[in-house]
Amino acid sequence: MSMMKEIVRQHAQQYPPEKVAALSEWVIEQAIRIQQIPGPTFEEAARARYVKDQFTALGLQDVQIDDLENVYGRLPGAQTDVPGVMVMAHTDTVFPAATQLDVQRQNGVIHGPGLGDNSVGVAGVLGVVHALQAEGTQPACDLWIVATSREEGLGNLDGARLAYETLRSKIGAVVNVEGLAYGYVYRAGIAVRRLHITARAQGGHSWLHYGRPSAVHAIVQLGAAITQIQTPDSPRTTYNIGIIEGGHSINSIATDASLWLDLRSEETANLNKLEDQVRAAIQLHTTPDLEFNVDVVGERPAGNIDTNHPLVQGALAALEVTGTRGTLQVGSTDGNIPLAHGCPTVTVGVTRGGNAHRLDEFIESAPVKYGMRQMIVLTLAAADYQVSLTGQGEP
């Protein structure tokens, strides 16, 4: 049995299923309380204040909120001079502040916008602290508990960037939590670049000035050309035109139009190649009477750790003790930031569910007890591993 598997097994005995089962309802209730507080990207302040109060109530030390509404707290470890473990989950949601946040329970399924992504993730992080404090368990090294902002959309992972820069000298590993990722272990972050492409033309009257270039026509034609770009299956590379906008009336030749383009790849080199193809298409559509402008509005770096890394193996072992065979995955999460800096990071989940980013988003309540047991034993095992690296203690 590998070292990390043995560490996980030992902690799993300390937190058997019946002990964690009672925690799951507490986590679900916390998730609903968080979900009921509007938290669009860039507007996370109210959620941050609520989480800060929970950190304080749970007895965390060094509790604070930074300029981007990240919330920090520290659970002291037995070895405070050892690089700690950061456990984080993002607070923001894709839904506007005015969205109706009604919650409905039925047959073990709970519906609510933003409940799975990522209110239950934040609640799960709180649940780990709650469980450790209730049991009187001291981790081997400091646990830095962080609720990050600006993970979604144009937030560009800026909350995680600042949180990592703030704590990088104090941590050696990261456990990131996404609410609906139970059963998966993300050990790699894909490269993402987002472009806002604007077309500008002279415009005019649809009848009197027919034949002049139209910014709307140009952006539609460019979009059609982009959709003809072929991308490789391996390394997986994708693109998506998420928004097209422009013009000001049906009988006007448009002076301005734009599209928002999301580019992704498992490899940065392929992402750069894809962007080059997009920019080549723009050049082909540019004329003296029609100009384009490209703004990079999002940049998420890539990074990964080996599948045999002890943190990955520990995450898989933590799932195994709950009766679930874990699946390795890659994606775009807050975990991209520490991974890009070479900091060992995995992203795990609390429960199963679906319809993320939709009004009918839902979580399943039954798997929460398994997700919480997984998170508790993985967090403790990661702390033990950090101490073992320094030679200050044997796991």
C-alpha positions in Angstrom: 0.0 0.0 0.0 1.4 3.4 -0.9 2.2 6.0 1.8 -0.7 8.3 0.9 -3.1 5.4 0.7 -2.1 4.3 4.2 -2.4 7.9 5.5 -5.9 8.2 4.0 -6.9 4.8 5.5 -5.9 5.9 9.0 -7.8 9.1 8.8 -10.8 7.3 7.3 -10.9 5.1 10.5 -11.1 8.3 12.6 -14.0 9.6 10.5 -16.2 6.6 9.8 -19.4 7.0 7.7 -21.8 7.2 10.6 -19.8 10.1 12.1 -19.8 12.1 8.9 -23.4 11.3 8.0 -24.7 13.8 10.6 -22.5 16.5 9.1 -24.1 16.3 5.6 -27.4 18.0 6.6 -25.4 20.8 8.3 -23.5 21.3 5.0 -26.6 21.3 2.9 -28.2 23.9 5.2 -25.1 26.1 5.0 -25.1 25.7 1.2 -28.7 27.0 1.0 -27.9 29.9 3.3 -25.0 30.9 1.0 -27.0 30.3 -2.1 -29.7 32.7 -0.8 -27.2 35.6 -0.8 -26.8 37.0 -4.3 -23.2 36.7 -5.4 -22.5 37.6 -9.0 -18.9 37.8 -10.1 -17.6 41.2 -8.9 -20.4 41.5 -6.4 -19.4 38.9 -3.8 -19.2 41.3 -0.8 -22.3 40.1 1.0 -21.4 36.5 0.6 -17.9 37.3 1.8 -19.2 38.9 5.0 -21.4 35.9 5.7 -18.5 33.5 5.2 -16.2 35.6 7.3 -18.8 35.4 10.2 -18.8 31.6 9.8 -15.0 31.4 9.8 -15.0 33.4 13.1 -17.8 31.2 14.6 -15.8 28.1 13.7 -12.8 29.4 15.6 -10.5 30.0 12.8 -7.6 32.4 13.4 -6.3 35.3 11.2 -9.8 35.8 9.7 -9.9 38.7 7.2 -11.3 39.8 3.8 -9.0 41.3 1.2 -9.6 44.0 -1.5 -11.2 41.5 -3.9 -13.6 40.0 -1.3 -11.5 36.8 -0.7 -12.0 35.5 2.8 -9.1 33.9 4.7 -8.9 31.9 7.9 -6.3 29.6 9.5 -6.7 26.4 11.4 -3.4 26.0 13.3 -1.5 22.8 12.8 0.8 20.8 15.0 3.7 22.0 13.0 3.2 25.8 12.3 6.7 26.2 10.7 5.8 23.8 7.9 4.3 25.0 4.6 0.6 24.5 5.1 -2.3 23.3 2.9 -4.8 25.8 1.3 -8.3 24.6 1.1 -10.4 26.9 -1.1 -13.8 27.2 -2.9 -15.1 30.2 -4.9 -18.1 32.2 -3.7 -19.2 33.9 -6.9 -22.0 32.7 -9.2 -23.0 33.3 -12.9 -26.5 34.6 -12.0 -27.3 38.4 -11.8 -28.2 39.8 -8.4 -31.9 40.1 -9.3 -32.2 36.4 -10.0 -35.0 34.6 -8.1 -33.1 32.2 -5.8 -36.0 29.9 -4.8 -35.0 26.4 -3.5 -37.1 23.3 -4.0 -36.5 19.9 -2.4 -38.0 16.7 -3.9 -36.9 13.0 -3.6 -33.4 13.7 -2.5 -32.8 16.4 -5.1 -32.5 20.1 -4.3 -32.9 22.7 -7.0 -31.6 26.2 -6.8 -29.6 28.6 -9.0 -25.9 28.5 -8.0 -26.5 25.8 -5.3 -24.1 23.3 -6.9 -21.7 25.9 -8.4 -20.5 26.7 -5.9 -22.6 27.3 -2.7 -22.3 23.7 -1.7 -18.5 23.9 -2.4 -18.1 26.7 0.0 -20.3 24.9 2.5 -18.2 21.8 2.1 -15.1 23.7 3.1 -16.9 25.1 6.1 -17.9 21.5 6.9 -14.4 20.3 6.9 -13.5 22.9 9.6 -16.7 22.1 11.5 -15.8 18.4 11.6 -12.2 18.8 12.6 -13.2 21.3 15.4 -16.0 19.1 16.7 -13.7 16.1 16.9 -10.8 18.1 18.3 -8.6 17.0 15.4 -5.5 19.1 14.9 -4.0 18.8 11.4 -0.3 18.1 11.0 0.3 21.6 9.6 -1.6 24.8 9.2 -4.8 24.7 7.1 -5.5 28.0 5.3 -9.2 28.1 4.5 -10.0 30.5 1.7 -13.3 31.5 0.0 -12.3 33.1 -3.3 -14.0 35.6 -5.5 -14.1 36.1 -9.3 -13.8 32.5 -10.5 -16.6 32.7 -13.0 -16.6 34.2 -16.5 -14.7 37.5 -16.8 -13.6 37.3 -13.2 -10.6 35.6 -14.8 -9.6 33.8 -11.6 -8.5 37.1 -10.1 -9.6 36.1 -6.6 -7.5 33.0 -6.7 -4.5 34.9 -8.2 -4.5 37.3 -5.2 -5.2 34.6 -2.7 -2.3 32.5 -4.0 0.1 35.5 -4.1 -1.0 36.3 -0.5 -0.3 32.8 0.8 2.3 31.3 -1.5 5.1 31.6 1.0 2.9 29.8 3.6 1.6 26.8 1.7 2.9 23.8 -0.1 -0.3 22.2 -1.5 -3.8 23.2 -2.5 -7.2 21.3 -2.3 -9.7 23.2 -4.4 -13.4 22.4 -4.1 -16.1 22.5 -6.8 -19.5 21.5 -5.5 -20.6 19.2 -8.3 -17.3 17.4 -8.9 -17.8 14.4 -6.5 -16.2 11.3 -8.1 -13.6 13.3 -10.0 -10.1 14.4 -9.3 -8.9 17.4 -11.4 -5.1 17.3 -11.5 -4.6 19.6 -14.5 -5.9 23.1 -15.5 -6.4 23.8 -19.1 -5.2 27.0 -20.8 -8.0 29.5 -21.5 -8.0 32.8 -23.5 -11.0 35.0 -24.1 -11.2 37.6 -26.8 -13.6 40.5 -27.4 -13.5 41.2 -31.2 -15.0 44.5 -32.3 -15.8 45.5 -35.9 -16.2 49.1 -36.9 -17.6 50.6 -40.2 -18.9 53.9 -41.5 -22.5 52.8 -41.4 -25.5 54.6 -42.8 -29.1 54.1 -44.0 -30.1 50.6 -45.1 -31.6 51.9 -48.4 -29.8 55.1 -49.2 -26.3 53.7 -48.4 -26.8 50.1 -49.4 -23.4 48.6 -50.3 -21.4 50.2 -47.5 -19.7 47.7 -45.2 -21.8 46.8 -42.1 -20.1 46.0 -38.8 -22.9 43.5 -38.1 -22.4 41.7 -41.4 -18.7 41.7 -40.9 -18.8 40.2 -37.4 -21.3 37.5 -38.6 -19.0 36.7 -41.5 -16.0 36.6 -39.3 -17.9 34.3 -36.8 -18.8 32.0 -39.7 -15.1 31.8 -40.7 -14.1 31.0 -37.1 -16.5 28.1 -36.9 -14.7 26.5 -39.9 -11.4 26.3 -38.0 -10.6 22.7 -37.3 -9.1 21.8 -33.8 -7.3 18.7 -32.7 -8.9 16.1 -30.5 -5.6 15.6 -28.7 -4.5 17.7 -27.1 -8.2 18.7 -26.8 -8.7 22.2 -28.1 -12.0 24.1 -28.3 -13.6 27.4 -29.1 -17.0 29.0 -28.5 -18.6 32.2 -29.7 -20.7 33.0 -26.6 -22.1 36.4 -27.4 -22.7 38.5 -30.6 -23.9 42.0 -30.3 -24.1 45.3 -32.3 -26.2 47.6 -34.4 -28.8 50.1 -33.3 -31.8 49.7 -35.5 -33.2 47.3 -38.2 -32.9 49.9 -41.0 -29.4 51.1 -40.2 -26.1 49.8 -41.6 -24.3 49.1 -38.4 -21.3 51.1 -37.3 -20.3 48.8 -34.4 -20.6 45.1 -33.7 -18.7 42.5 -31.6 -18.4 39.0 -30.6 -17.0 37.3 -27.5 -14.8 34.3 -28.1 -13.7 31.6 -25.7 -10.6 29.6 -26.6 -9.4 26.5 -24.6 -6.7 23.9 -24.9 -5.0 21.3 -22.8 -1.7 22.7 -24.1 -0.7 26.4 -24.2 1.0 26.0 -27.6 -2.2 24.7 -29.2 -4.1 27.6 -27.7 -1.6 30.1 -29.2 -2.0 28.3 -32.6 -5.7 28.6 -32.4 -5.6 32.3 -31.6 -3.2 32.8 -34.5 -5.8 31.2 -36.8 -8.5 33.6 -35.4 -6.3 36.6 -36.0 -5.5 35.4 -39.5 -9.2 35.3 -40.2 -9.6 38.8 -38.9 -6.8 40.0 -41.2 -8.6 38.5 -44.2 -11.8 40.4 -43.4 -10.2 43.7 -42.8 -10.6 46.4 -45.5 -9.9 50.1 -45.7 -13.5 50.7 -44.8 -13.8 48.0 -42.1 -11.5 47.7 -39.1 -11.3 45.2 -36.3 -10.0 45.5 -32.8 -9.1 42.5 -30.5 -9.0 42.8 -26.7 -7.8 39.9 -24.5 -10.4 39.9 -21.7 -9.5 36.7 -20.0 -6.4 34.6 -19.5 -6.3 31.4 -17.5 -2.9 29.7 -17.3 -2.4 25.9 -17.7 -0.6 23.6 -15.3 -0.7 20.0 -14.1 0.8 17.5 -11.7 1.6 13.9 -12.6 -1.1 11.3 -12.1 1.3 9.5 -9.7 1.8 12.5 -7.5 1.0 11.7 -3.8 -1.7 14.4 -3.7 -3.5 12.9 -6.7 -3.1 9.4 -5.3 -4.4 10.6 -1.9 -7.4 12.2 -3.6 -8.2 8.9 -5.4 -7.7 6.9 -2.2 -10.0 9.3 -0.3 -12.7 8.5 -2.9 -12.0 4.8 -2.7 -12.7 4.7 1.1 -16.2 6.2 0.3 -16.9 3.4 -2.1 -16.3 5.4 -5.3 -13.7 4.8 -8.0 -12.4 8.2 -8.9 -11.9 9.5 -12.4 -9.0 11.8 -13.3 -10.1 14.9 -15.1 -8.8 18.2 -16.5 -10.7 21.5 -16.5 -10.6 25.2 -15.8 -11.0 26.1 -12.1 -9.3 28.2 -9.4 -6.8 25.3 -9.2 -5.3 26.6 -12.5 -3.5 29.4 -10.6 -1.4 27.3 -8.1 -0.8 24.6 -10.7 0.6 27.2 -13.1 3.0 28.2 -10.4 4.1 24.6 -9.8 2.2 24.2 -6.5 0.6 20.7 -6.2 -3.1 21.1 -6.5 -6.2 18.9 -6.9 -9.8 19.8 -7.3 -12.4 17.6 -5.7 -16.2 17.8 -5.2 -18.9 17.6 -2.5 -21.7 15.9 -4.3 -23.3 15.1 -7.6 -25.9 17.2 -9.5 -26.5 18.9 -12.8 -27.6 21.8 -14.9 -24.8 24.1 -13.6 -25.2 27.7 -14.7 -29.0 27.2 -15.3 -31.9 28.3 -13.3 -32.9 24.6 -12.7 -29.4 23.7 -11.3 -29.6 20.9 -8.7 -27.6 18.9 -6.2 -28.2 15.4 -4.9 -28.3 15.3 -1.1 -27.3 11.6 -0.6 -23.7 11.8 -1.9 -22.9 14.8 0.4 -21.9 12.5 3.3 -19.5 10.7 1.0 -18.1 13.9 -0.4 -17.5 15.3 3.0 -15.7 12.2 4.2 -13.5 12.3 1.2 -12.7 16.0 1.8 -11.9 15.5 5.5 -9.5 12.6 5.1 -7.9 14.1 2.0 -7.2 17.4 3.8 -5.7 15.7 6.8 -3.6 13.4 4.6 -2.4 16.3 2.6 -1.3 18.0 5.8 0.5 14.9 6.9 2.3 14.7 3.6 3.5 18.3 3.9 5.1 17.5 7.2 6.7 14.3 5.9 8.4 16.4 3.2 10.3 18.4 5.8 11.5 15.4 7.8 9.9 16.9 10.9 7.5 14.0 11.3 6.6 10.7 9.8 3.0 10.2 8.5 
